[in-house]
């Protein structure tokens, strides 16, 4: 725990913090950097390859990007993301990366301490969040440079560490180390508390305002505990004017919703397959491992099993040609291993012979139940039932955010309050240019919770939040 914040965590300070950030992954780290007084400016001699954006950037020379009209600057930009501010920040950081170019960022960073906003970033893990829970040797989906945070490129950091990018991509272990290092190198450590678990966020009453002041700010009560070095749990209670949700979505694995789901041979993490391989529970001569899902986690499990010659049955509900399937959205040159899995999914259907010995795909199959004798019962596209003997089940069908610490688990904050909160289908409903909740003033959401699912684009949300909070600070009475 950082000594500078022990008073706040001990609840000995009655003065509310301006900002509490819940989650210390890439979104939380980037936001902390911006709130610590680091402001992006356009380099005086920079020329952006996008002519309309270049013209707009010349209209306010010497004005920080956070102080400009983000709606105006981002208008007309297109790319691989739905968020206009995410596209804007990405275009400023990586001007022509989608076209294979390497034009340098048009931004320069200035540290203006007088503009810093006091804040606290709470996280269960070390800075980097869930990246510390991913198997370290796995290669990232995104190019290494797309994983970077402002003013410290991944490739430069890896050069100093005498490491190299593999096919322009880094390992998860490298990226986790990079995020942890970033916090130290940028002098942000005093804002971070690791081992912090938030158990409740309550909507409080507004602060009383002085005569002539603007409407009072809402207050939030943030309760939880910190696990200390001796493994004891120290409770804390914080008062904050603004709360930023940056917890990601990996907390609660999605459920199959079928009989037998709770049986001991059903798992939701690739590490279970690794452990079973080491223990000899699964082997080339065992019954197949059943892998459920058609995303990248399922593909990683297939690749792992194939590496050890472990037989696989791979079941998924979509067609292999479904345009929503992630494999149909990835460039083949950059992701050859994932396209190999996609090829296997297409060619090695249970109904057709194929060269991939030890692998069977079950496209458009629905798992109905799992039996204690390790039998899996499916319904095929024609409505017929099929039964397979299996050694282990890996249900890799995504995950949902765990917002149980919010009133009503945050259900009323979603775009459609009547449906479960989902990063891809039903994120938190936020203003696209401030990332403030439509339903709760002072509450913000960034990263996957707001629908931004790649590190490359989560930084735009941090920019929007920082811009909004700086404007709020400027409006505060003296």
Short mmCIF file of N, CA and C in Angstrom, two decimals, residues 71-184:
data_model
loop_
_atom_site.label_atom_id
_atom_site.label_comp_id
_atom_site.label_asym_id
_atom_site.label_seq_id
_atom_site.Cartn_x
_atom_site.Cartn_y
_atom_site.Cartn_z
N UNK A 71 -15.75 16.35 -29.30
CA UNK A 71 -16.80 16.05 -30.26
C UNK A 71 -16.41 16.60 -31.64
N UNK A 72 -15.98 17.84 -31.66
CA UNK A 72 -15.60 18.48 -32.93
C UNK A 72 -14.38 17.80 -33.55
N UNK A 73 -13.36 17.53 -32.74
CA UNK A 73 -12.14 16.94 -33.28
C UNK A 73 -12.37 15.55 -33.84
N UNK A 74 -13.25 14.79 -33.22
CA UNK A 74 -13.43 13.39 -33.61
C UNK A 74 -14.45 13.21 -34.73
N UNK A 75 -15.18 14.25 -35.06
CA UNK A 75 -16.22 14.14 -36.09
C UNK A 75 -15.62 13.71 -37.43
N UNK A 76 -16.19 12.67 -38.02
CA UNK A 76 -15.75 12.22 -39.33
C UNK A 76 -14.68 11.14 -39.32
N UNK A 77 -14.14 10.82 -38.15
CA UNK A 77 -13.11 9.78 -38.10
C UNK A 77 -13.77 8.41 -38.17
N UNK A 78 -13.10 7.48 -38.84
CA UNK A 78 -13.60 6.12 -38.95
C UNK A 78 -12.50 5.14 -38.58
N UNK A 79 -12.88 3.96 -38.13
CA UNK A 79 -11.88 2.96 -37.76
C UNK A 79 -12.52 1.73 -37.16
N UNK A 80 -11.73 0.97 -36.40
CA UNK A 80 -12.17 -0.33 -35.89
C UNK A 80 -12.83 -0.22 -34.52
N UNK A 81 -13.44 0.90 -34.24
CA UNK A 81 -14.03 1.12 -32.93
C UNK A 81 -15.25 2.01 -33.10
N UNK A 82 -16.23 1.87 -32.21
CA UNK A 82 -17.45 2.67 -32.28
C UNK A 82 -17.32 4.00 -31.54
N UNK A 83 -16.33 4.13 -30.67
CA UNK A 83 -16.20 5.34 -29.85
C UNK A 83 -15.47 6.44 -30.60
N UNK A 84 -16.09 7.60 -30.80
CA UNK A 84 -15.41 8.67 -31.54
C UNK A 84 -14.16 9.18 -30.83
N UNK A 85 -14.19 9.28 -29.50
CA UNK A 85 -13.01 9.79 -28.78
C UNK A 85 -11.89 8.76 -28.80
N UNK A 86 -12.24 7.49 -28.75
CA UNK A 86 -11.21 6.44 -28.85
C UNK A 86 -10.53 6.50 -30.21
N UNK A 87 -11.31 6.72 -31.27
CA UNK A 87 -10.73 6.84 -32.61
C UNK A 87 -9.84 8.08 -32.70
N UNK A 88 -10.27 9.17 -32.07
CA UNK A 88 -9.47 10.40 -32.10
C UNK A 88 -8.12 10.21 -31.41
N UNK A 89 -8.14 9.69 -30.19
CA UNK A 89 -6.89 9.54 -29.44
C UNK A 89 -5.97 8.54 -30.14
N UNK A 90 -6.55 7.48 -30.68
CA UNK A 90 -5.76 6.50 -31.41
C UNK A 90 -5.13 7.14 -32.66
N UNK A 91 -5.90 7.99 -33.35
CA UNK A 91 -5.38 8.66 -34.55
C UNK A 91 -4.24 9.62 -34.19
N UNK A 92 -4.30 10.22 -33.01
CA UNK A 92 -3.24 11.14 -32.59
C UNK A 92 -1.99 10.38 -32.14
N UNK A 93 -2.20 9.24 -31.51
CA UNK A 93 -1.07 8.44 -31.03
C UNK A 93 -0.43 7.61 -32.14
N UNK A 94 -1.27 7.05 -33.03
CA UNK A 94 -0.80 6.16 -34.11
C UNK A 94 -1.47 6.58 -35.41
N UNK A 95 -0.97 7.66 -36.04
CA UNK A 95 -1.71 8.31 -37.14
C UNK A 95 -2.10 7.42 -38.31
N UNK A 96 -1.27 6.46 -38.71
CA UNK A 96 -1.62 5.68 -39.90
C UNK A 96 -1.39 4.19 -39.71
N UNK A 97 -1.55 3.73 -38.47
CA UNK A 97 -1.22 2.33 -38.17
C UNK A 97 -2.11 1.34 -38.91
N UNK A 98 -3.38 1.70 -39.17
CA UNK A 98 -4.28 0.77 -39.86
C UNK A 98 -3.91 0.59 -41.33
N UNK A 99 -3.05 1.47 -41.84
CA UNK A 99 -2.62 1.36 -43.23
C UNK A 99 -1.19 0.82 -43.33
N UNK A 100 -0.71 0.26 -42.20
CA UNK A 100 0.62 -0.34 -42.19
C UNK A 100 1.74 0.67 -42.09
N UNK A 101 1.41 1.94 -41.85
CA UNK A 101 2.44 2.97 -41.76
C UNK A 101 3.04 3.07 -40.38
N UNK A 102 4.05 3.89 -40.25
CA UNK A 102 4.70 4.08 -38.95
C UNK A 102 4.96 5.55 -38.67
N UNK A 103 4.01 6.43 -39.09
CA UNK A 103 4.11 7.85 -38.78
C UNK A 103 4.10 8.02 -37.26
N UNK A 104 5.01 8.83 -36.76
CA UNK A 104 5.11 9.04 -35.31
C UNK A 104 3.88 9.76 -34.79
N UNK A 105 3.64 9.61 -33.50
CA UNK A 105 2.56 10.33 -32.83
C UNK A 105 2.72 11.83 -33.05
N UNK A 106 1.60 12.52 -33.24
CA UNK A 106 1.65 13.97 -33.40
C UNK A 106 1.61 14.68 -32.05
N UNK A 107 1.59 13.89 -30.98
CA UNK A 107 1.46 14.47 -29.64
C UNK A 107 2.81 14.60 -28.93
N UNK A 108 2.90 15.61 -28.12
CA UNK A 108 3.99 15.73 -27.15
C UNK A 108 3.33 15.91 -25.79
N UNK A 109 4.01 15.47 -24.75
CA UNK A 109 3.42 15.47 -23.42
C UNK A 109 4.12 16.47 -22.51
N UNK A 110 3.34 17.27 -21.78
CA UNK A 110 3.88 18.23 -20.83
C UNK A 110 3.33 17.91 -19.44
N UNK A 111 4.24 17.92 -18.46
CA UNK A 111 3.82 17.66 -17.08
C UNK A 111 3.53 18.98 -16.40
N UNK A 112 2.25 19.23 -16.13
CA UNK A 112 1.81 20.47 -15.51
C UNK A 112 1.19 20.13 -14.15
N UNK A 113 2.04 20.13 -13.14
CA UNK A 113 1.61 19.66 -11.82
C UNK A 113 0.42 20.43 -11.27
N UNK A 114 0.33 21.70 -11.65
CA UNK A 114 -0.77 22.51 -11.11
C UNK A 114 -2.13 22.05 -11.63
N UNK A 115 -2.13 21.24 -12.68
CA UNK A 115 -3.38 20.76 -13.25
C UNK A 115 -3.73 19.35 -12.76
N UNK A 116 -2.90 18.78 -11.92
CA UNK A 116 -3.16 17.42 -11.43
C UNK A 116 -4.41 17.40 -10.55
N UNK A 117 -5.15 16.33 -10.65
CA UNK A 117 -6.35 16.12 -9.81
C UNK A 117 -6.07 14.96 -8.87
N UNK A 118 -6.11 15.18 -7.55
CA UNK A 118 -5.85 14.09 -6.61
C UNK A 118 -6.82 12.92 -6.86
N UNK A 119 -6.27 11.71 -6.84
CA UNK A 119 -7.09 10.54 -7.13
C UNK A 119 -6.44 9.31 -6.53
N UNK A 120 -7.22 8.26 -6.48
CA UNK A 120 -6.75 6.98 -5.95
C UNK A 120 -7.21 5.89 -6.91
N UNK A 121 -6.31 4.96 -7.23
CA UNK A 121 -6.63 3.84 -8.12
C UNK A 121 -6.58 2.55 -7.31
N UNK A 122 -7.71 1.87 -7.20
CA UNK A 122 -7.82 0.66 -6.39
C UNK A 122 -7.84 -0.56 -7.31
N UNK A 123 -7.01 -1.56 -7.00
CA UNK A 123 -6.98 -2.76 -7.82
C UNK A 123 -6.69 -4.00 -7.01
N UNK A 124 -7.26 -5.12 -7.43
CA UNK A 124 -7.02 -6.39 -6.74
C UNK A 124 -5.58 -6.87 -6.95
N UNK A 125 -5.07 -6.69 -8.18
CA UNK A 125 -3.74 -7.17 -8.53
C UNK A 125 -2.75 -6.02 -8.54
N UNK A 126 -1.53 -6.33 -9.00
CA UNK A 126 -0.55 -5.29 -9.26
C UNK A 126 -1.04 -4.43 -10.42
N UNK A 127 -0.51 -3.22 -10.59
CA UNK A 127 -0.92 -2.41 -11.74
C UNK A 127 -0.77 -3.19 -13.04
N UNK A 128 -1.80 -3.18 -13.84
CA UNK A 128 -1.89 -4.03 -15.03
C UNK A 128 -3.12 -4.91 -14.96
N UNK A 129 -3.70 -5.02 -13.76
CA UNK A 129 -4.96 -5.73 -13.60
C UNK A 129 -4.92 -7.17 -14.04
N UNK A 130 -5.89 -7.56 -14.85
CA UNK A 130 -6.06 -8.96 -15.26
C UNK A 130 -4.90 -9.48 -16.09
N UNK A 131 -4.05 -8.60 -16.62
CA UNK A 131 -2.90 -9.07 -17.40
C UNK A 131 -1.96 -9.92 -16.55
N UNK A 132 -2.00 -9.73 -15.24
CA UNK A 132 -1.14 -10.54 -14.36
C UNK A 132 -1.72 -11.93 -14.13
N UNK A 133 -2.97 -12.16 -14.58
CA UNK A 133 -3.61 -13.47 -14.41
C UNK A 133 -3.54 -14.32 -15.66
N UNK A 134 -3.04 -13.75 -16.77
CA UNK A 134 -2.97 -14.47 -18.04
C UNK A 134 -1.66 -15.24 -18.12
N UNK A 135 -1.72 -16.44 -18.67
CA UNK A 135 -0.52 -17.26 -18.80
C UNK A 135 0.55 -16.46 -19.55
N UNK A 136 1.73 -16.30 -18.91
CA UNK A 136 2.72 -15.34 -19.36
C UNK A 136 3.29 -15.54 -20.74
N UNK A 137 3.34 -16.79 -21.23
CA UNK A 137 3.97 -17.03 -22.53
C UNK A 137 3.01 -16.85 -23.70
N UNK A 138 1.73 -16.65 -23.41
CA UNK A 138 0.76 -16.49 -24.49
C UNK A 138 1.01 -15.17 -25.23
N UNK A 139 0.90 -15.22 -26.55
CA UNK A 139 1.14 -14.04 -27.38
C UNK A 139 -0.14 -13.22 -27.43
N UNK A 140 0.01 -11.89 -27.34
CA UNK A 140 -1.15 -11.02 -27.35
C UNK A 140 -1.84 -11.01 -28.70
N UNK A 141 -3.15 -10.78 -28.68
CA UNK A 141 -3.91 -10.65 -29.93
C UNK A 141 -3.45 -9.42 -30.70
N UNK A 142 -3.36 -8.29 -30.01
CA UNK A 142 -3.00 -7.05 -30.68
C UNK A 142 -1.50 -6.95 -30.89
N UNK A 143 -1.11 -6.15 -31.87
CA UNK A 143 0.30 -5.86 -32.07
C UNK A 143 0.86 -5.24 -30.79
N UNK A 144 2.13 -5.50 -30.52
CA UNK A 144 2.75 -5.00 -29.31
C UNK A 144 2.60 -3.51 -29.12
N UNK A 145 2.80 -2.74 -30.20
CA UNK A 145 2.71 -1.29 -30.07
C UNK A 145 1.30 -0.81 -29.80
N UNK A 146 0.29 -1.63 -30.12
CA UNK A 146 -1.08 -1.24 -29.81
C UNK A 146 -1.40 -1.43 -28.33
N UNK A 147 -0.53 -2.13 -27.61
CA UNK A 147 -0.75 -2.38 -26.19
C UNK A 147 -0.18 -1.26 -25.33
N UNK A 148 0.55 -0.33 -25.96
CA UNK A 148 1.29 0.68 -25.22
C UNK A 148 0.41 1.78 -24.67
N UNK A 149 0.93 2.46 -23.66
CA UNK A 149 0.28 3.60 -23.04
C UNK A 149 1.03 4.88 -23.44
N UNK A 150 0.45 6.05 -23.20
CA UNK A 150 1.05 7.30 -23.69
C UNK A 150 2.49 7.53 -23.25
N UNK A 151 3.29 7.95 -24.22
CA UNK A 151 4.66 8.43 -23.98
C UNK A 151 5.63 7.35 -23.51
N UNK A 152 5.33 6.08 -23.78
CA UNK A 152 6.30 5.01 -23.55
C UNK A 152 5.91 3.84 -24.46
N UNK A 153 6.50 3.78 -25.64
CA UNK A 153 6.15 2.73 -26.58
C UNK A 153 6.64 1.37 -26.09
N UNK A 154 5.84 0.36 -26.35
CA UNK A 154 6.19 -1.00 -25.93
C UNK A 154 7.52 -1.44 -26.55
N UNK A 155 7.70 -1.14 -27.85
CA UNK A 155 8.93 -1.60 -28.51
C UNK A 155 10.17 -0.93 -27.89
N UNK A 156 10.05 0.33 -27.49
CA UNK A 156 11.19 1.01 -26.84
C UNK A 156 11.46 0.40 -25.47
N UNK A 157 10.39 0.12 -24.74
CA UNK A 157 10.54 -0.50 -23.41
C UNK A 157 11.18 -1.88 -23.54
N UNK A 158 10.75 -2.66 -24.55
CA UNK A 158 11.29 -4.00 -24.72
C UNK A 158 12.74 -3.97 -25.18
N UNK A 159 13.09 -2.96 -25.96
CA UNK A 159 14.50 -2.81 -26.37
C UNK A 159 15.38 -2.62 -25.14
N UNK A 160 14.91 -1.79 -24.22
CA UNK A 160 15.69 -1.54 -23.00
C UNK A 160 15.77 -2.79 -22.14
N UNK A 161 14.75 -3.64 -22.25
CA UNK A 161 14.75 -4.90 -21.49
C UNK A 161 15.44 -6.02 -22.27
N UNK A 162 15.97 -5.65 -23.46
CA UNK A 162 16.62 -6.64 -24.34
C UNK A 162 15.67 -7.77 -24.70
N UNK A 163 14.42 -7.40 -24.94
CA UNK A 163 13.42 -8.36 -25.41
C UNK A 163 13.00 -7.96 -26.82
N UNK A 164 12.36 -8.88 -27.52
CA UNK A 164 11.92 -8.59 -28.88
C UNK A 164 10.46 -8.96 -29.07
N UNK A 165 9.81 -8.30 -30.03
CA UNK A 165 8.44 -8.63 -30.38
C UNK A 165 8.42 -9.81 -31.35
N UNK A 166 7.47 -10.73 -31.15
CA UNK A 166 7.34 -11.89 -32.03
C UNK A 166 6.24 -11.60 -33.05
N UNK A 167 6.63 -11.47 -34.34
CA UNK A 167 5.66 -11.15 -35.38
C UNK A 167 4.86 -9.88 -35.02
N UNK A 168 5.60 -8.87 -34.50
CA UNK A 168 5.02 -7.58 -34.08
C UNK A 168 4.18 -7.71 -32.82
N UNK A 169 4.14 -8.87 -32.17
CA UNK A 169 3.31 -9.06 -30.99
C UNK A 169 4.17 -9.44 -29.79
N UNK A 170 3.66 -9.15 -28.60
CA UNK A 170 4.38 -9.40 -27.36
C UNK A 170 3.70 -10.53 -26.59
N UNK A 171 4.37 -11.05 -25.58
CA UNK A 171 3.72 -12.04 -24.72
C UNK A 171 2.93 -11.32 -23.62
N UNK A 172 1.95 -12.02 -23.08
CA UNK A 172 1.15 -11.46 -22.00
C UNK A 172 2.02 -11.11 -20.80
N UNK A 173 3.04 -11.94 -20.54
CA UNK A 173 3.94 -11.66 -19.42
C UNK A 173 4.70 -10.36 -19.61
N UNK A 174 5.16 -10.12 -20.85
CA UNK A 174 5.85 -8.87 -21.15
C UNK A 174 4.93 -7.67 -20.92
N UNK A 175 3.70 -7.77 -21.39
CA UNK A 175 2.76 -6.65 -21.28
C UNK A 175 2.42 -6.38 -19.82
N UNK A 176 2.22 -7.43 -19.03
CA UNK A 176 1.95 -7.24 -17.60
C UNK A 176 3.12 -6.52 -16.92
N UNK A 177 4.34 -6.92 -17.27
CA UNK A 177 5.54 -6.28 -16.72
C UNK A 177 5.62 -4.83 -17.19
N UNK A 178 5.29 -4.58 -18.44
CA UNK A 178 5.32 -3.23 -18.99
C UNK A 178 4.37 -2.31 -18.23
N UNK A 179 3.13 -2.76 -17.96
CA UNK A 179 2.17 -1.92 -17.25
C UNK A 179 2.64 -1.61 -15.83
N UNK A 180 3.19 -2.62 -15.18
CA UNK A 180 3.71 -2.39 -13.82
C UNK A 180 4.87 -1.40 -13.86
N UNK A 181 5.74 -1.56 -14.83
CA UNK A 181 6.89 -0.67 -14.99
C UNK A 181 6.45 0.76 -15.34
N UNK A 182 5.41 0.86 -16.16
CA UNK A 182 4.92 2.17 -16.60
C UNK A 182 4.53 3.03 -15.39
N UNK A 183 3.81 2.43 -14.45
CA UNK A 183 3.37 3.16 -13.25
C UNK A 183 4.57 3.69 -12.47
N UNK A 184 5.61 2.88 -12.40
CA UNK A 184 6.82 3.31 -11.66
C UNK A 184 7.55 4.41 -12.42
#
